[in-house]
Amino acid sequence: MLPLPAAIRLRGEIVLIVASSGITALLIPGGRTAHSRFGLPFIIDEYSTCNVKPNTPLAQLVVQARLVIWDEAPMMHKFYFEALDRSFRDVRKEVDKRNKYIPFGGKVVVFGGDFRQILHVIPKGTRPEIVHATINSSKLWSYCEVLTLTKNMRLLFGASVLDIEAKRKFSEWVLSLGDGRIGEDNEVDNTIALPSDFLIESAGDPLAAIVESMYPNILESMSDICYFQNRAILTTKNFIVEKINDYMLDMVLGGEKVYLSYDSPIHRNLNDDHIDDVHTPEFLNTITAYGLPNHKLRLKVGVPVMLLRNIDTRYGLCNGTRLVITRMGRYVIEGRVISGSNVGDQVFVSRLSISPSNVRIPFKFQRRQFPLNVSFLYVAVSKVTSREGLKILIADEDGEDTNVTSNVVYEEVFCNV
C-alpha cells in the first residue's frame, strides 16, 4: 500500500494515512491512529460523528487531502466508518453543497485489511452481532470497489530460490487456515489438527516449555535490541498473559521495582460523596480493563513493555509501541523504542490519569499510573514469516498436550468481499 501514497506525495499532494491500531500506525510513514487523526469517539453508536468541525485547521486538512487511507479496517465497528462519512460530508459541503449527498463528501477513501484476521470485538457478542458490525455490513459498502490481494508478500520477501517453494506451501496453509478450509466442519466449531512440527511439548510444565521455545537464552540475549523485536508469544486470555509475563519477569536478573497506582472515583455531581464509601480504593485497585494499566506494575531493567496510551505520535509514542526499560525512577521511567519507525530512540514515560472507557463498568473512576504493561506477548499466525518461526502449545481440558484445536472462522463475512 505504501507506493500509492508515496506517488501522490511526490506530486506535492496530501495523503492522510490512519490505522485502527497504534501498532500498525507506527509502521506507516506519517501514519496515525484513526482516533487521534479524526477525533473519533471511543464509545460509538449509529449517530456518532468525528471531532472535525467546519472551518478548523483539521477540516482544511481533510478538504485539501487528495486521498485518505485506513488500514486494518475489518477490525473496527462499521459505526466508525459511518461517523467518518457523516463528518466528511459536513466538512466538504462547505466546498460544494452537493458533497453532502456523496459518500465521504466526495473524498477518495481506501480501506485496507484482511477479514481473515480478528474482527471487531463485541464483549459477549453473538456471531450474528459480530458479523453485522463489520464494515462490509455497512450501508457504505455498496459504494466500495473491492480489490483483492492474494499473494503473501511478507512470506516471500527476501526468500531464496531454494526455500521459495516451502514458503509458498506455508503461505497456502495460512490462507486456508484463515478461510476455514482446514479441518472438520461441525455445528459447534471447525476443529483442526495441527502439523507436528508446529507443536511444543510441555513435559508437564507448559509455561517453561513455551518460554524456552520462544525465548531461548534470554538472560544472555537481553542486551540485544533485536532479540525482543523478532519474537513474542500470543494467547487469547488476559489471565494467561499475566501468568506468562510474571513467570518471565521472575527469570530476569536484577532489582525489581513495583509501582502502585492511585485510584479514585469520579464524582459526577456534588451529591456523590457517598460513592467513596462504596467504591473504596481497595476495590478500585482490583479492577482490570482493556487499555488500563494494572494497579500493581512490576518492572525490571531490560524487560520489554508496551505503551497503553498515545503520548506523542510525532515521536512514535503511540498505543502499542514497544520499549525496553533502561532506567526506573520514582516519577519517570526511561526506555528504548524497539518497534515502529523510531527504533533506538530513548524516551521518558511519566504517570498519567487514565479513565477506562469500558461501558460494562457502571461508574467512572480514574487510575494514576504509568501507561505501561509488560509485553513478552504479541503477534498472530499470519504475521509469522516462515514455517520454522511458528510454534504452538495446545493443552486439552486435562492439561495434556494435544494437536487438536478450534479454528473460529465466520465464513459469512466473506460473502460480499
Short mmCIF file of C-alpha atoms in Angstrom, two decimals:
data_model
loop_
_atom_site.label_atom_id
_atom_site.label_comp_id
_atom_site.label_asym_id
_atom_site.label_seq_id
_atom_site.Cartn_x
_atom_site.Cartn_y
_atom_site.Cartn_z
CA MET A 1 0.00 0.00 0.00
CA LEU A 2 2.94 2.34 0.62
CA PRO A 3 3.80 3.04 -3.07
CA LEU A 4 0.37 4.66 -3.57
CA PRO A 5 0.76 7.48 -1.01
CA ALA A 6 4.42 7.88 -1.97
CA ALA A 7 3.48 8.54 -5.61
CA ILE A 8 0.81 11.08 -4.63
CA ARG A 9 3.07 12.87 -2.16
CA LEU A 10 5.76 13.04 -4.83
CA ARG A 11 3.36 15.31 -6.74
CA GLY A 12 3.15 17.62 -3.73
CA GLU A 13 -0.33 16.46 -2.71
CA ILE A 14 -1.56 15.44 0.74
CA VAL A 15 -2.34 11.86 1.79
CA LEU A 16 -3.80 11.09 5.22
CA ILE A 17 -2.93 7.58 6.41
CA VAL A 18 -4.54 6.11 9.51
CA ALA A 19 -4.78 2.66 11.07
CA SER A 20 -7.15 1.02 13.51
CA SER A 21 -4.33 0.24 15.96
CA GLY A 22 -1.32 2.16 17.16
CA ILE A 23 0.97 -0.78 16.40
CA THR A 24 0.14 -0.65 12.69
CA ALA A 25 0.16 3.16 12.58
CA LEU A 26 3.77 3.12 13.77
CA LEU A 27 4.82 1.03 10.78
CA ILE A 28 3.42 3.52 8.25
CA PRO A 29 5.36 6.70 7.34
CA GLY A 30 3.22 9.59 8.53
CA GLY A 31 0.68 7.17 10.00
CA ARG A 32 -1.67 7.97 12.87
CA THR A 33 -4.45 6.08 14.60
CA ALA A 34 -7.88 6.87 13.20
CA HIS A 35 -8.99 8.01 16.65
CA SER A 36 -6.19 10.55 17.05
CA ARG A 37 -6.31 11.87 13.48
CA PHE A 38 -10.06 12.36 13.14
CA GLY A 39 -11.15 12.66 16.77
CA LEU A 40 -13.27 9.53 16.70
CA PRO A 41 -15.13 8.83 19.96
CA PHE A 42 -14.14 5.74 21.93
CA ILE A 43 -17.78 4.89 22.65
CA ILE A 44 -19.54 4.76 19.29
CA ASP A 45 -23.14 4.45 18.12
CA GLU A 46 -25.06 4.83 14.88
CA TYR A 47 -25.38 8.61 15.31
CA SER A 48 -21.77 9.42 16.24
CA THR A 49 -19.57 11.91 14.39
CA CYS A 50 -15.88 12.79 14.45
CA ASN A 51 -14.45 15.83 16.17
CA VAL A 52 -13.85 17.56 12.83
CA LYS A 53 -15.61 20.91 12.76
CA PRO A 54 -16.03 23.01 9.58
CA ASN A 55 -13.53 25.86 9.08
CA THR A 56 -10.98 24.44 11.53
CA PRO A 57 -7.36 23.53 10.63
CA LEU A 58 -8.24 19.83 10.72
CA ALA A 59 -11.22 20.43 8.44
CA GLN A 60 -8.99 22.30 6.00
CA LEU A 61 -6.53 19.41 6.04
CA VAL A 62 -9.35 16.99 5.18
CA VAL A 63 -10.52 19.26 2.35
CA GLN A 64 -7.02 19.57 0.89
CA ALA A 65 -6.15 15.86 1.17
CA ARG A 66 -6.07 14.05 -2.16
CA LEU A 67 -6.53 10.64 -0.57
CA VAL A 68 -7.38 9.03 2.79
CA ILE A 69 -6.11 5.51 3.58
CA TRP A 70 -7.43 3.49 6.54
CA ASP A 71 -5.55 0.27 7.27
CA GLU A 72 -6.89 -2.65 9.35
CA ALA A 73 -10.46 -1.58 8.59
CA PRO A 74 -12.11 -5.00 9.24
CA MET A 75 -11.23 -4.89 12.95
CA MET A 76 -13.30 -1.73 13.55
CA HIS A 77 -17.06 -1.43 14.04
CA LYS A 78 -18.90 -0.15 10.98
CA PHE A 79 -20.19 2.80 13.03
CA TYR A 80 -16.68 4.31 12.98
CA PHE A 81 -16.68 4.49 9.18
CA GLU A 82 -20.21 5.85 9.13
CA ALA A 83 -19.17 8.52 11.65
CA LEU A 84 -16.28 9.47 9.36
CA ASP A 85 -18.69 9.58 6.42
CA ARG A 86 -21.05 11.98 8.22
CA SER A 87 -18.21 14.26 9.29
CA PHE A 88 -16.60 14.33 5.84
CA ARG A 89 -19.92 15.22 4.22
CA ASP A 90 -20.38 18.02 6.74
CA VAL A 91 -16.90 19.43 6.12
CA ARG A 92 -16.93 19.00 2.35
CA LYS A 93 -20.31 20.66 1.87
CA GLU A 94 -18.55 23.96 2.63
CA VAL A 95 -16.71 23.47 -0.67
CA ASP A 96 -19.71 22.26 -2.67
CA LYS A 97 -23.20 21.72 -1.24
CA ARG A 98 -23.62 18.64 -3.44
CA ASN A 99 -20.90 16.87 -1.42
CA LYS A 100 -23.43 16.47 1.38
CA TYR A 101 -25.12 13.75 -0.67
CA ILE A 102 -21.95 11.89 -1.76
CA PRO A 103 -20.23 9.19 0.34
CA PHE A 104 -17.40 10.74 2.36
CA GLY A 105 -18.25 14.07 0.78
CA GLY A 106 -16.64 13.00 -2.48
CA LYS A 107 -13.29 12.27 -0.84
CA VAL A 108 -11.47 9.17 -2.11
CA VAL A 109 -11.01 6.73 0.79
CA VAL A 110 -9.06 3.47 0.55
CA PHE A 111 -9.73 0.80 3.18
CA GLY A 112 -7.15 -1.93 3.73
CA GLY A 113 -7.26 -5.08 5.80
CA ASP A 114 -7.85 -8.81 5.95
CA PHE A 115 -11.19 -10.26 7.02
CA ARG A 116 -9.36 -13.48 7.96
CA GLN A 117 -7.78 -11.70 10.89
CA ILE A 118 -9.59 -10.58 14.03
CA LEU A 119 -12.91 -8.82 13.54
CA HIS A 120 -14.32 -6.13 15.80
CA VAL A 121 -14.58 -7.43 19.36
CA ILE A 122 -18.04 -7.13 20.92
CA PRO A 123 -17.96 -8.17 24.60
CA LYS A 124 -20.21 -11.22 24.97
CA GLY A 125 -21.38 -10.61 21.39
CA THR A 126 -23.03 -13.34 19.34
CA ARG A 127 -21.80 -14.47 15.94
CA PRO A 128 -24.54 -12.56 14.04
CA GLU A 129 -23.79 -9.41 16.07
CA ILE A 130 -20.09 -9.56 15.25
CA VAL A 131 -20.67 -10.19 11.55
CA HIS A 132 -23.28 -7.42 11.39
CA ALA A 133 -20.76 -4.98 12.92
CA THR A 134 -18.14 -5.40 10.17
CA ILE A 135 -17.52 -2.76 7.53
CA ASN A 136 -18.95 -4.90 4.73
CA SER A 137 -22.30 -4.89 6.57
CA SER A 138 -22.38 -1.09 6.42
CA LYS A 139 -24.60 0.85 4.05
CA LEU A 140 -21.37 2.38 2.71
CA TRP A 141 -20.09 -0.97 1.42
CA SER A 142 -22.19 -0.79 -1.75
CA TYR A 143 -20.15 2.26 -2.78
CA CYS A 144 -16.83 0.41 -2.38
CA GLU A 145 -14.89 -1.28 -5.16
CA VAL A 146 -13.17 -4.42 -3.84
CA LEU A 147 -9.61 -5.16 -4.97
CA THR A 148 -8.20 -8.48 -3.74
CA LEU A 149 -4.56 -9.13 -2.90
CA THR A 150 -3.82 -12.86 -2.65
CA LYS A 151 -0.01 -13.20 -2.51
CA ASN A 152 1.57 -13.18 0.96
CA MET A 153 4.45 -10.76 0.33
CA ARG A 154 5.58 -10.94 3.96
CA LEU A 155 6.48 -14.59 3.45
CA LEU A 156 8.03 -14.29 0.01
CA PHE A 157 10.09 -11.15 0.65
CA GLY A 158 13.79 -12.00 0.66
CA ALA A 159 13.20 -15.71 0.04
CA SER A 160 15.89 -17.62 -1.83
CA VAL A 161 15.20 -19.91 -4.77
CA LEU A 162 15.73 -22.95 -2.52
CA ASP A 163 13.09 -22.09 0.07
CA ILE A 164 10.60 -20.26 -2.18
CA GLU A 165 8.58 -23.47 -2.65
CA ALA A 166 8.46 -24.20 1.09
CA LYS A 167 7.34 -20.65 1.80
CA ARG A 168 4.71 -20.89 -0.95
CA LYS A 169 3.23 -24.01 0.67
CA PHE A 170 3.26 -22.36 4.10
CA SER A 171 1.56 -19.30 2.58
CA GLU A 172 -1.17 -21.51 1.13
CA TRP A 173 -1.62 -23.23 4.51
CA VAL A 174 -2.01 -19.87 6.29
CA LEU A 175 -4.53 -18.77 3.65
CA SER A 176 -6.53 -22.00 4.02
CA LEU A 177 -6.46 -21.61 7.80
CA GLY A 178 -7.89 -18.10 7.54
CA ASP A 179 -10.57 -19.24 5.10
CA GLY A 180 -11.64 -22.11 7.36
CA ARG A 181 -10.80 -24.71 4.70
CA ILE A 182 -8.69 -26.84 7.07
CA GLY A 183 -10.29 -29.30 9.46
CA GLU A 184 -13.67 -30.91 10.01
CA ASP A 185 -16.85 -28.86 9.81
CA ASN A 186 -19.40 -29.32 12.56
CA GLU A 187 -22.18 -27.29 14.11
CA VAL A 188 -20.10 -26.21 17.11
CA ASP A 189 -16.73 -25.23 15.66
CA ASN A 190 -14.18 -26.00 13.00
CA THR A 191 -11.81 -28.50 14.61
CA ILE A 192 -8.32 -28.73 13.13
CA ALA A 193 -5.30 -30.97 13.75
CA LEU A 194 -2.03 -29.04 13.55
CA PRO A 195 1.12 -30.49 11.95
CA SER A 196 3.53 -31.98 14.47
CA ASP A 197 6.43 -29.65 13.56
CA PHE A 198 4.37 -26.68 14.83
CA LEU A 199 3.82 -28.17 18.27
CA ILE A 200 5.62 -27.59 21.55
CA GLU A 201 5.82 -30.48 24.02
CA SER A 202 5.13 -29.17 27.52
CA ALA A 203 6.57 -32.13 29.51
CA GLY A 204 4.21 -31.23 32.33
CA ASP A 205 5.33 -27.58 32.55
CA PRO A 206 3.63 -25.57 29.76
CA LEU A 207 4.92 -22.18 30.92
CA ALA A 208 8.54 -23.30 30.93
CA ALA A 209 8.12 -25.09 27.59
CA ILE A 210 6.69 -22.16 25.64
CA VAL A 211 9.08 -19.64 27.20
CA GLU A 212 12.12 -21.79 26.42
CA SER A 213 10.85 -22.34 22.86
CA MET A 214 10.30 -18.64 22.10
CA TYR A 215 12.93 -17.02 24.34
CA PRO A 216 15.94 -19.37 24.46
CA ASN A 217 19.00 -17.99 26.28
CA ILE A 218 17.01 -14.96 27.38
CA LEU A 219 19.45 -13.89 30.09
CA GLU A 220 22.40 -13.85 27.68
CA SER A 221 20.45 -12.08 24.91
CA MET A 222 18.63 -9.28 26.72
CA SER A 223 21.20 -6.66 25.70
CA ASP A 224 20.47 -7.35 22.01
CA ILE A 225 17.70 -4.97 20.85
CA CYS A 226 16.73 -7.36 18.03
CA TYR A 227 16.08 -10.21 20.45
CA PHE A 228 12.68 -8.89 21.58
CA GLN A 229 11.86 -7.43 18.16
CA ASN A 230 11.93 -10.80 16.44
CA ARG A 231 9.96 -12.99 18.86
CA ALA A 232 6.84 -12.93 21.01
CA ILE A 233 4.05 -15.14 22.36
CA LEU A 234 0.34 -14.94 21.51
CA THR A 235 -2.51 -16.01 23.76
CA THR A 236 -6.23 -15.30 23.82
CA LYS A 237 -6.84 -14.82 27.55
CA ASN A 238 -5.65 -11.91 29.69
CA PHE A 239 -5.08 -14.07 32.76
CA ILE A 240 -2.65 -16.22 30.74
CA VAL A 241 -0.87 -13.05 29.62
CA GLU A 242 -0.39 -12.11 33.28
CA LYS A 243 0.89 -15.60 34.19
CA ILE A 244 3.47 -15.69 31.40
CA ASN A 245 4.62 -12.11 31.99
CA ASP A 246 5.06 -12.78 35.72
CA TYR A 247 6.90 -16.04 35.00
CA MET A 248 9.34 -14.35 32.62
CA LEU A 249 9.77 -11.32 34.87
CA ASP A 250 10.89 -13.65 37.65
CA MET A 251 13.50 -15.13 35.30
CA VAL A 252 15.12 -11.77 34.61
CA LEU A 253 18.01 -10.92 36.91
CA GLY A 254 18.34 -7.56 38.62
CA GLY A 255 16.39 -5.43 41.04
CA GLU A 256 12.64 -5.21 40.73
CA LYS A 257 10.66 -2.03 41.24
CA VAL A 258 6.93 -2.10 41.99
CA TYR A 259 4.75 0.88 41.04
CA LEU A 260 1.31 1.12 42.64
CA SER A 261 -1.45 3.25 41.14
CA TYR A 262 -3.62 5.82 42.86
CA ASP A 263 -7.28 5.02 42.10
CA SER A 264 -10.20 7.30 42.86
CA PRO A 265 -13.88 7.52 41.81
CA ILE A 266 -15.00 10.39 39.60
CA HIS A 267 -17.79 12.44 41.16
CA ARG A 268 -20.49 13.39 38.67
CA ASN A 269 -22.15 15.92 40.97
CA LEU A 270 -21.84 17.43 44.44
CA ASN A 271 -24.18 14.83 45.95
CA ASP A 272 -21.89 11.92 45.06
CA ASP A 273 -19.90 11.93 48.29
CA HIS A 274 -21.34 8.56 49.29
CA ILE A 275 -19.65 6.94 46.28
CA ASP A 276 -16.34 6.96 48.19
CA ASP A 277 -17.88 4.60 50.75
CA VAL A 278 -18.98 2.14 48.05
CA HIS A 279 -16.07 2.30 45.61
CA THR A 280 -13.16 2.19 48.04
CA PRO A 281 -9.53 2.40 46.82
CA GLU A 282 -9.09 -1.29 47.71
CA PHE A 283 -11.99 -2.22 45.43
CA LEU A 284 -10.83 0.04 42.57
CA ASN A 285 -7.34 -1.49 42.80
CA THR A 286 -8.79 -4.89 41.79
CA ILE A 287 -10.33 -3.64 38.52
CA THR A 288 -8.66 -4.63 35.26
CA ALA A 289 -9.83 -3.46 31.86
CA TYR A 290 -8.59 -3.25 28.29
CA GLY A 291 -6.19 -0.34 27.84
CA LEU A 292 -5.91 0.21 31.59
CA PRO A 293 -2.56 -0.41 33.32
CA ASN A 294 -2.66 -2.70 36.32
CA HIS A 295 -2.77 -1.28 39.83
CA LYS A 296 0.45 -3.15 40.59
CA LEU A 297 3.11 -2.72 37.91
CA ARG A 298 6.25 -4.87 38.33
CA LEU A 299 9.27 -3.82 36.25
CA LYS A 300 12.96 -4.60 35.83
CA VAL A 301 15.67 -3.06 33.67
CA GLY A 302 15.86 -4.86 30.31
CA VAL A 303 12.22 -6.00 30.30
CA PRO A 304 10.06 -5.22 27.22
CA VAL A 305 6.92 -3.17 27.85
CA MET A 306 4.11 -1.79 25.71
CA LEU A 307 2.58 1.68 25.83
CA LEU A 308 -1.16 1.65 26.55
CA ARG A 309 -1.88 5.25 25.52
CA ASN A 310 -0.98 7.69 22.75
CA ILE A 311 1.62 10.02 24.29
CA ASP A 312 3.30 11.75 21.32
CA THR A 313 2.60 10.36 17.86
CA ARG A 314 5.28 12.62 16.31
CA TYR A 315 7.92 10.56 18.08
CA GLY A 316 6.19 7.23 17.60
CA LEU A 317 4.91 7.03 21.18
CA CYS A 318 1.51 5.50 20.44
CA ASN A 319 -0.71 2.89 21.97
CA GLY A 320 1.12 -0.33 21.10
CA THR A 321 4.68 1.00 20.94
CA ARG A 322 7.14 -1.47 22.47
CA LEU A 323 10.02 -0.30 24.67
CA VAL A 324 12.79 -1.92 26.66
CA ILE A 325 13.22 -0.50 30.16
CA THR A 326 16.64 1.15 30.64
CA ARG A 327 16.13 3.07 33.89
CA MET A 328 13.44 3.24 36.57
CA GLY A 329 12.94 6.40 38.59
CA ARG A 330 10.32 7.37 41.10
CA TYR A 331 8.45 9.72 38.78
CA VAL A 332 9.81 8.82 35.34
CA ILE A 333 10.65 5.58 33.53
CA GLU A 334 13.25 5.63 30.75
CA GLY A 335 13.11 3.19 27.85
CA ARG A 336 14.47 2.44 24.38
CA VAL A 337 11.99 2.09 21.50
CA ILE A 338 12.09 -1.34 19.80
CA SER A 339 9.14 -1.06 17.39
CA GLY A 340 7.91 1.29 14.68
CA SER A 341 9.94 3.89 12.79
CA ASN A 342 11.72 5.30 15.87
CA VAL A 343 13.64 2.17 16.89
CA GLY A 344 16.57 3.01 19.16
CA ASP A 345 15.20 6.32 20.48
CA GLN A 346 15.48 6.94 24.22
CA VAL A 347 12.17 8.13 25.67
CA PHE A 348 10.74 9.07 29.06
CA VAL A 349 7.34 7.99 30.35
CA SER A 350 5.57 9.59 33.30
CA ARG A 351 2.36 8.73 35.12
CA LEU A 352 -0.99 9.57 33.55
CA SER A 353 -4.51 9.77 34.95
CA ILE A 354 -6.48 7.24 32.91
CA SER A 355 -10.21 6.61 33.00
CA PRO A 356 -11.32 3.32 31.39
CA SER A 357 -13.82 3.60 28.56
CA ASN A 358 -15.30 0.16 29.29
CA VAL A 359 -19.08 0.61 29.20
CA ARG A 360 -19.53 -2.52 31.34
CA ILE A 361 -18.11 -0.65 34.35
CA PRO A 362 -21.24 1.13 35.70
CA PHE A 363 -19.33 4.04 37.25
CA LYS A 364 -16.44 6.34 36.43
CA PHE A 365 -13.06 6.24 38.11
CA GLN A 366 -9.52 7.21 37.23
CA ARG A 367 -6.23 5.44 37.76
CA ARG A 368 -2.97 7.37 38.01
CA GLN A 369 -0.27 5.01 36.82
CA PHE A 370 2.48 4.63 34.23
CA PRO A 371 0.68 3.70 30.95
CA LEU A 372 2.75 0.53 30.53
CA ASN A 373 2.29 -3.20 30.55
CA VAL A 374 4.96 -5.91 30.44
CA SER A 375 4.99 -7.17 26.86
CA PHE A 376 6.53 -10.56 26.16
CA LEU A 377 3.33 -11.43 24.24
CA TYR A 378 2.25 -10.19 20.79
CA VAL A 379 1.63 -11.16 17.09
CA ALA A 380 -0.50 -13.80 15.31
CA VAL A 381 -0.15 -16.70 12.87
CA SER A 382 -0.46 -14.51 9.75
CA LYS A 383 2.45 -12.32 10.98
CA VAL A 384 4.89 -15.25 11.03
CA THR A 385 7.28 -15.22 8.07
CA SER A 386 8.31 -18.89 7.97
CA ARG A 387 7.06 -22.32 8.95
CA GLU A 388 10.03 -22.70 11.30
CA GLY A 389 9.08 -19.48 13.09
CA LEU A 390 5.65 -20.74 14.21
CA LYS A 391 5.40 -22.79 17.40
CA ILE A 392 2.10 -23.62 19.14
CA LEU A 393 1.32 -25.10 22.54
CA ILE A 394 -2.15 -26.66 22.96
CA ALA A 395 -3.49 -28.31 26.10
CA ASP A 396 -6.77 -30.19 26.47
CA GLU A 397 -9.21 -29.91 29.39
CA ASP A 398 -6.98 -32.19 31.49
CA GLY A 399 -3.87 -30.12 30.79
CA GLU A 400 -2.39 -32.75 28.48
CA ASP A 401 -0.64 -31.89 25.21
CA THR A 402 -2.77 -32.21 22.07
CA ASN A 403 -2.62 -31.18 18.42
CA VAL A 404 -6.36 -30.52 18.10
CA THR A 405 -7.94 -27.09 18.49
CA SER A 406 -10.79 -24.95 17.18
CA ASN A 407 -10.26 -22.57 14.26
CA VAL A 408 -13.00 -19.96 14.60
CA VAL A 409 -13.89 -18.60 11.16
CA TYR A 410 -17.10 -16.75 10.27
CA GLU A 411 -17.38 -17.68 6.59
CA GLU A 412 -20.38 -15.41 6.05
CA VAL A 413 -18.17 -12.36 6.47
CA PHE A 414 -16.52 -13.23 3.13
CA CYS A 415 -19.80 -13.26 1.18
CA ASN A 416 -19.53 -9.80 -0.42
CA VAL A 417 -15.75 -9.42 -0.33
#
